[in-house]
JSON list of C-alpha atoms in Angstrom, two decimals:
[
{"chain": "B", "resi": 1, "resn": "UNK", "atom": "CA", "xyz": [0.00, 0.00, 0.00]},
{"chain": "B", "resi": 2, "resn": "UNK", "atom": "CA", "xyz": [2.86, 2.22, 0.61]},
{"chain": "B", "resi": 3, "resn": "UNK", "atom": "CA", "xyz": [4.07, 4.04, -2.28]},
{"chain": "B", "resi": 4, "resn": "UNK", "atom": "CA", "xyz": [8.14, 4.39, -2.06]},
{"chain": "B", "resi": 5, "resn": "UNK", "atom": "CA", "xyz": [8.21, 3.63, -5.92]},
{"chain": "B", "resi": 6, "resn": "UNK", "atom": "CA", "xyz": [8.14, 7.33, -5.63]},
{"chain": "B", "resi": 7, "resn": "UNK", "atom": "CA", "xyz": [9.99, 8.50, -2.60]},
{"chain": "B", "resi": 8, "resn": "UNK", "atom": "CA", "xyz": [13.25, 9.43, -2.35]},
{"chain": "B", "resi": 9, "resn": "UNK", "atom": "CA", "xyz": [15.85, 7.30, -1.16]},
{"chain": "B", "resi": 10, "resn": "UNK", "atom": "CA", "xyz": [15.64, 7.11, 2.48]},
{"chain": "B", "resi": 11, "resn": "UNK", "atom": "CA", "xyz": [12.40, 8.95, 2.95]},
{"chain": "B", "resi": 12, "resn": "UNK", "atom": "CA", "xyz": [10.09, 6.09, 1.96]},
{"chain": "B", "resi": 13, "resn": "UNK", "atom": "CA", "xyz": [10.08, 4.16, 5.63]},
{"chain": "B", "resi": 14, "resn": "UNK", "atom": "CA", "xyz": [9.34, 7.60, 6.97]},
{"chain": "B", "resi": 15, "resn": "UNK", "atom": "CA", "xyz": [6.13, 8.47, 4.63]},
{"chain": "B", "resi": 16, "resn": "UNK", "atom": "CA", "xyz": [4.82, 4.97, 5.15]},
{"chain": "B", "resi": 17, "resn": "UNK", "atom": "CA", "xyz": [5.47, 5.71, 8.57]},
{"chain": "B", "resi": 18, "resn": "UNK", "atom": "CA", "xyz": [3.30, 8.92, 8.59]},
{"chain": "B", "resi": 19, "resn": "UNK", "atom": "CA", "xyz": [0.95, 7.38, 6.20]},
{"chain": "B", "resi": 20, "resn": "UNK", "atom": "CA", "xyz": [0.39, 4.51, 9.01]},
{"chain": "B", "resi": 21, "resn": "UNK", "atom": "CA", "xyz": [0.30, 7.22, 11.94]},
{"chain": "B", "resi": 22, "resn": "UNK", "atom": "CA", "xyz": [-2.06, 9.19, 10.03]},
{"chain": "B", "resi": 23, "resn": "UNK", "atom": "CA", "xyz": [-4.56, 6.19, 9.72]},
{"chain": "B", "resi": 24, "resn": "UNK", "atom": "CA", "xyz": [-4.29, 5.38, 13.12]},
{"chain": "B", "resi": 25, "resn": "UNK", "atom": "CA", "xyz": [-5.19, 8.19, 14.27]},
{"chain": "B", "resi": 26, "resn": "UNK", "atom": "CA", "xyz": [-8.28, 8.56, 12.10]},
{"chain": "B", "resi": 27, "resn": "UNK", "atom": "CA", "xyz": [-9.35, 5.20, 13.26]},
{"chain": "B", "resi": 28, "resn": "UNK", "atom": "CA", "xyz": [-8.79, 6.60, 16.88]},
{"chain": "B", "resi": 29, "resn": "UNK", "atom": "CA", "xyz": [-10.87, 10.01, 15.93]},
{"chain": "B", "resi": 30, "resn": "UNK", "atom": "CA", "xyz": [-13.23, 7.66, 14.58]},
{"chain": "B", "resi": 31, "resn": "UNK", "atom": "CA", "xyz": [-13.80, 5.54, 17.47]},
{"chain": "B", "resi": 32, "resn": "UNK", "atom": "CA", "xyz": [-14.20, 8.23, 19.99]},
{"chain": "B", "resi": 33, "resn": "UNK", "atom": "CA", "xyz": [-17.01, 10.05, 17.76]},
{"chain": "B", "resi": 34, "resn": "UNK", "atom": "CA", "xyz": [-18.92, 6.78, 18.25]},
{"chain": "B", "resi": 35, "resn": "UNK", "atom": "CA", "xyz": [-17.90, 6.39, 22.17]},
{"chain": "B", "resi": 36, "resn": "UNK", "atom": "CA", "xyz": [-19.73, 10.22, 22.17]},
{"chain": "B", "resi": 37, "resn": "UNK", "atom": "CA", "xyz": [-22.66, 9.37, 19.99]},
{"chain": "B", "resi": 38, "resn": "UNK", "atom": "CA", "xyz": [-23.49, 6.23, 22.10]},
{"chain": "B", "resi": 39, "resn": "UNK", "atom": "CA", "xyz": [-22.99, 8.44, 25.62]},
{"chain": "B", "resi": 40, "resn": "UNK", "atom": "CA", "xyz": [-24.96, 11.69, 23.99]},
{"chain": "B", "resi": 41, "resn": "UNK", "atom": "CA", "xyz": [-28.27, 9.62, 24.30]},
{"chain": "B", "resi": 42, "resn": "UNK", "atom": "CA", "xyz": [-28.15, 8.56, 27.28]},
{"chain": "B", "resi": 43, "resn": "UNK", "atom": "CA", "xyz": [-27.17, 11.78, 28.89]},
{"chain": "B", "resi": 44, "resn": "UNK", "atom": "CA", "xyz": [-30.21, 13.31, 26.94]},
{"chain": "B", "resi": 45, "resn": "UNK", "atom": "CA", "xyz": [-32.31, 10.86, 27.93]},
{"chain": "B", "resi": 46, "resn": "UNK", "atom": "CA", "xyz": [-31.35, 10.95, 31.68]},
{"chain": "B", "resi": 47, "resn": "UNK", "atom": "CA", "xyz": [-30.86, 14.82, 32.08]},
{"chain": "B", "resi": 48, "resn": "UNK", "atom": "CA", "xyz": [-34.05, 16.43, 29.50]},
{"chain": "B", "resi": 49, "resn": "UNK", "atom": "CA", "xyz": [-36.08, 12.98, 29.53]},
{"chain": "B", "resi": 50, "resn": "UNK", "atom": "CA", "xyz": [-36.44, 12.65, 33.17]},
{"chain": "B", "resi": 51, "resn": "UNK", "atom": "CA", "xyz": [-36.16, 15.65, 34.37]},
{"chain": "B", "resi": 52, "resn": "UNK", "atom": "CA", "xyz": [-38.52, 17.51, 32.11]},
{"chain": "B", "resi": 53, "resn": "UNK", "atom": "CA", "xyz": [-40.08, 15.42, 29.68]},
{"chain": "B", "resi": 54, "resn": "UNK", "atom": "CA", "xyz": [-41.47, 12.11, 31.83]},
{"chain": "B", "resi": 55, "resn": "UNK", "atom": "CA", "xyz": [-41.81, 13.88, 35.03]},
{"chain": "B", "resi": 56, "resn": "UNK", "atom": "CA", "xyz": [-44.98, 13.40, 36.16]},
{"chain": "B", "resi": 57, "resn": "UNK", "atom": "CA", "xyz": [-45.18, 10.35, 34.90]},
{"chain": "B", "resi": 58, "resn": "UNK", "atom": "CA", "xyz": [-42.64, 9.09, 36.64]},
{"chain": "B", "resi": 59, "resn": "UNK", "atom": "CA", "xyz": [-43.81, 10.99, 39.19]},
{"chain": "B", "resi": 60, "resn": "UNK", "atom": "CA", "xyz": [-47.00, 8.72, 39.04]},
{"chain": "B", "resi": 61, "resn": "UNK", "atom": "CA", "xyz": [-45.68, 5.32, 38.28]},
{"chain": "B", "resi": 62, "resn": "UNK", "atom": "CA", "xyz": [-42.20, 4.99, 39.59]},
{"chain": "B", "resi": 63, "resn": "UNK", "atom": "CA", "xyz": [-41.32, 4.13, 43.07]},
{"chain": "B", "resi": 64, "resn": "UNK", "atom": "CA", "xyz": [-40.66, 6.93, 45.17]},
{"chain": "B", "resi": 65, "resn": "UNK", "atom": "CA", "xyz": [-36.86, 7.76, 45.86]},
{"chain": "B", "resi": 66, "resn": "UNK", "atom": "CA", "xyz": [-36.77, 8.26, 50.19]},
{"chain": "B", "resi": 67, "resn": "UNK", "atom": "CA", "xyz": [-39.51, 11.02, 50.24]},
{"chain": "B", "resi": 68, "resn": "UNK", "atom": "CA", "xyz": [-39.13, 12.63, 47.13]},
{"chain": "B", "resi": 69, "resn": "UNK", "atom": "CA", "xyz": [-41.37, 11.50, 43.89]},
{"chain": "B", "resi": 70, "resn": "UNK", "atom": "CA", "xyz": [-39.04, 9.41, 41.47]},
{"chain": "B", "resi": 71, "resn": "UNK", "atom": "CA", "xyz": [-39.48, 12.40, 38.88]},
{"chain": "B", "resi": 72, "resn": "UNK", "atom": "CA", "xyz": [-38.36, 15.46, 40.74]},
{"chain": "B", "resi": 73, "resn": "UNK", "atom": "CA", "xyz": [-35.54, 12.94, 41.89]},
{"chain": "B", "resi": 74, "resn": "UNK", "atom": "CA", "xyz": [-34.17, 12.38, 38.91]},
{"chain": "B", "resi": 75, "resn": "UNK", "atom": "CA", "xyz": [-34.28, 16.00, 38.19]},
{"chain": "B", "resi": 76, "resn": "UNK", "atom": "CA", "xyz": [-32.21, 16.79, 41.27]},
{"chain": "B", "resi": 77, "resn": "UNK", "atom": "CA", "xyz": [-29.97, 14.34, 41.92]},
{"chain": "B", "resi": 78, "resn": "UNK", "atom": "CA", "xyz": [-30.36, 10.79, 39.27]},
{"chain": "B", "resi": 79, "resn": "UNK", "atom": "CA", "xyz": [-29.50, 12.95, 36.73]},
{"chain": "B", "resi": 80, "resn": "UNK", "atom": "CA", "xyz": [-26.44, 14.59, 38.02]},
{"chain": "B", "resi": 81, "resn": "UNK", "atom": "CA", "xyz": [-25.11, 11.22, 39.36]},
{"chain": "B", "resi": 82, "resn": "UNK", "atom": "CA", "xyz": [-26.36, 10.00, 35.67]},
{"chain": "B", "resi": 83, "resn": "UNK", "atom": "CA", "xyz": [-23.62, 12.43, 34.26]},
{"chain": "B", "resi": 84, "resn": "UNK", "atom": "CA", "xyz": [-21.05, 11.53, 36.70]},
{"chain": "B", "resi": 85, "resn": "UNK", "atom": "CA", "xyz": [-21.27, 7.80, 35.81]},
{"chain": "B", "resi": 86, "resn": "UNK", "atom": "CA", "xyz": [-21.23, 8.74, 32.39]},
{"chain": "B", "resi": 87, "resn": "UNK", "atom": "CA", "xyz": [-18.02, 10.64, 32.79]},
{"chain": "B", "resi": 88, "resn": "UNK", "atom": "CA", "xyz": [-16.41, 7.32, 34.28]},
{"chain": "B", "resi": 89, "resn": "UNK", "atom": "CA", "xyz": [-17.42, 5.57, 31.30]},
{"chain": "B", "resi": 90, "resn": "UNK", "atom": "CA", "xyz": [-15.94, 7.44, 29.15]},
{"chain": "B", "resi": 91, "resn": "UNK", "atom": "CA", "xyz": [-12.75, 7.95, 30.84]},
{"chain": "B", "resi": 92, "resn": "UNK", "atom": "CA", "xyz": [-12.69, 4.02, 30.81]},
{"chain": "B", "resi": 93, "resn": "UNK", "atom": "CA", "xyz": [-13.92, 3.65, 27.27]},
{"chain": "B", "resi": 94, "resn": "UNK", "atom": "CA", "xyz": [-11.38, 6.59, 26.05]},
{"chain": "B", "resi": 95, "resn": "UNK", "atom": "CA", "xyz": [-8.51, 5.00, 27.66]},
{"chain": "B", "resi": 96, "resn": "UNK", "atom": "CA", "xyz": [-9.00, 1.70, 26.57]},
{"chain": "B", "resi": 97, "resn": "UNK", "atom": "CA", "xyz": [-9.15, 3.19, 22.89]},
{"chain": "B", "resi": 98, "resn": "UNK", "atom": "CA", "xyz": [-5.78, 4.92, 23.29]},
{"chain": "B", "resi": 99, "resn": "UNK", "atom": "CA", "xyz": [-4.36, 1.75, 24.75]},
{"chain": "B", "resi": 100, "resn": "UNK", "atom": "CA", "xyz": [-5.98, 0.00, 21.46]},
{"chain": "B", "resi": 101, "resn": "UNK", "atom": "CA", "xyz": [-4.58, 2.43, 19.19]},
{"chain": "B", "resi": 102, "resn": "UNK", "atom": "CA", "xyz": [-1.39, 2.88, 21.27]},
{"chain": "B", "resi": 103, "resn": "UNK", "atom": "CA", "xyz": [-1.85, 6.39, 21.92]},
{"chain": "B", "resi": 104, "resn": "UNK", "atom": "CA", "xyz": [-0.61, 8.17, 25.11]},
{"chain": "B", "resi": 105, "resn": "UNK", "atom": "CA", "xyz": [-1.75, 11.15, 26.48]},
{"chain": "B", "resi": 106, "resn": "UNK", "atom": "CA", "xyz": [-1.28, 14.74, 24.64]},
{"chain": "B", "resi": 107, "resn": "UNK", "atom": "CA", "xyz": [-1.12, 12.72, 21.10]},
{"chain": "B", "resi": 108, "resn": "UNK", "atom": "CA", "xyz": [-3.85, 11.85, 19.02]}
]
């Protein structure tokens, strides 16, 4: 695939090099747009769904959380400890993607 038919003398290792660096780290941009459109979701879901949208009818038909309504709990506190699992995940997810593509911190 590499193309040192081309290349100078000496610079072909390096340009395959790059070329091979280059599509690594497209894969790796790759991946983590798909680690952020599978977390997106569920952070939507958790934070504007339950909070706002389902509400009151979680309100109604969920168990209650303590004293508080299952609704207005999620709206004050599942959702916030929603995003703060979520940020776990992805630390998790992210750095077994740079292990994957054998990136280290600071490169991409």
């Amino acid at each position: 695939m590499s193309d040192s038919s081309h290349a100078t003398p000496g610079t072909g290792d390096t340009a395959s090099g790059d070329a091979r660096t280059l599509a690594r780290q497209r894969a790796h941009r790759r991946s983590s747009l798909k680690v952020i459109l599978c977390l997106l979701p569920i952070w939507f879901v958790v934070s504007y769904g339950c909070g706002i949208l389902f509400r009151d009818w979680l309100d109604a038909n969920a168990p209650k959380v303590g004293n508080a309504p299952f609704g207005f709990w999620m709206a004050q506190q599942g959702s916030i400890i929603c995003f703060v699992l979520l940020l776990v995940v992805y630390a998790v997810w992210m750095g077994k993607l740079d292990d994957r593509f054998n990136l280290e911190d600071g490169q991409e």
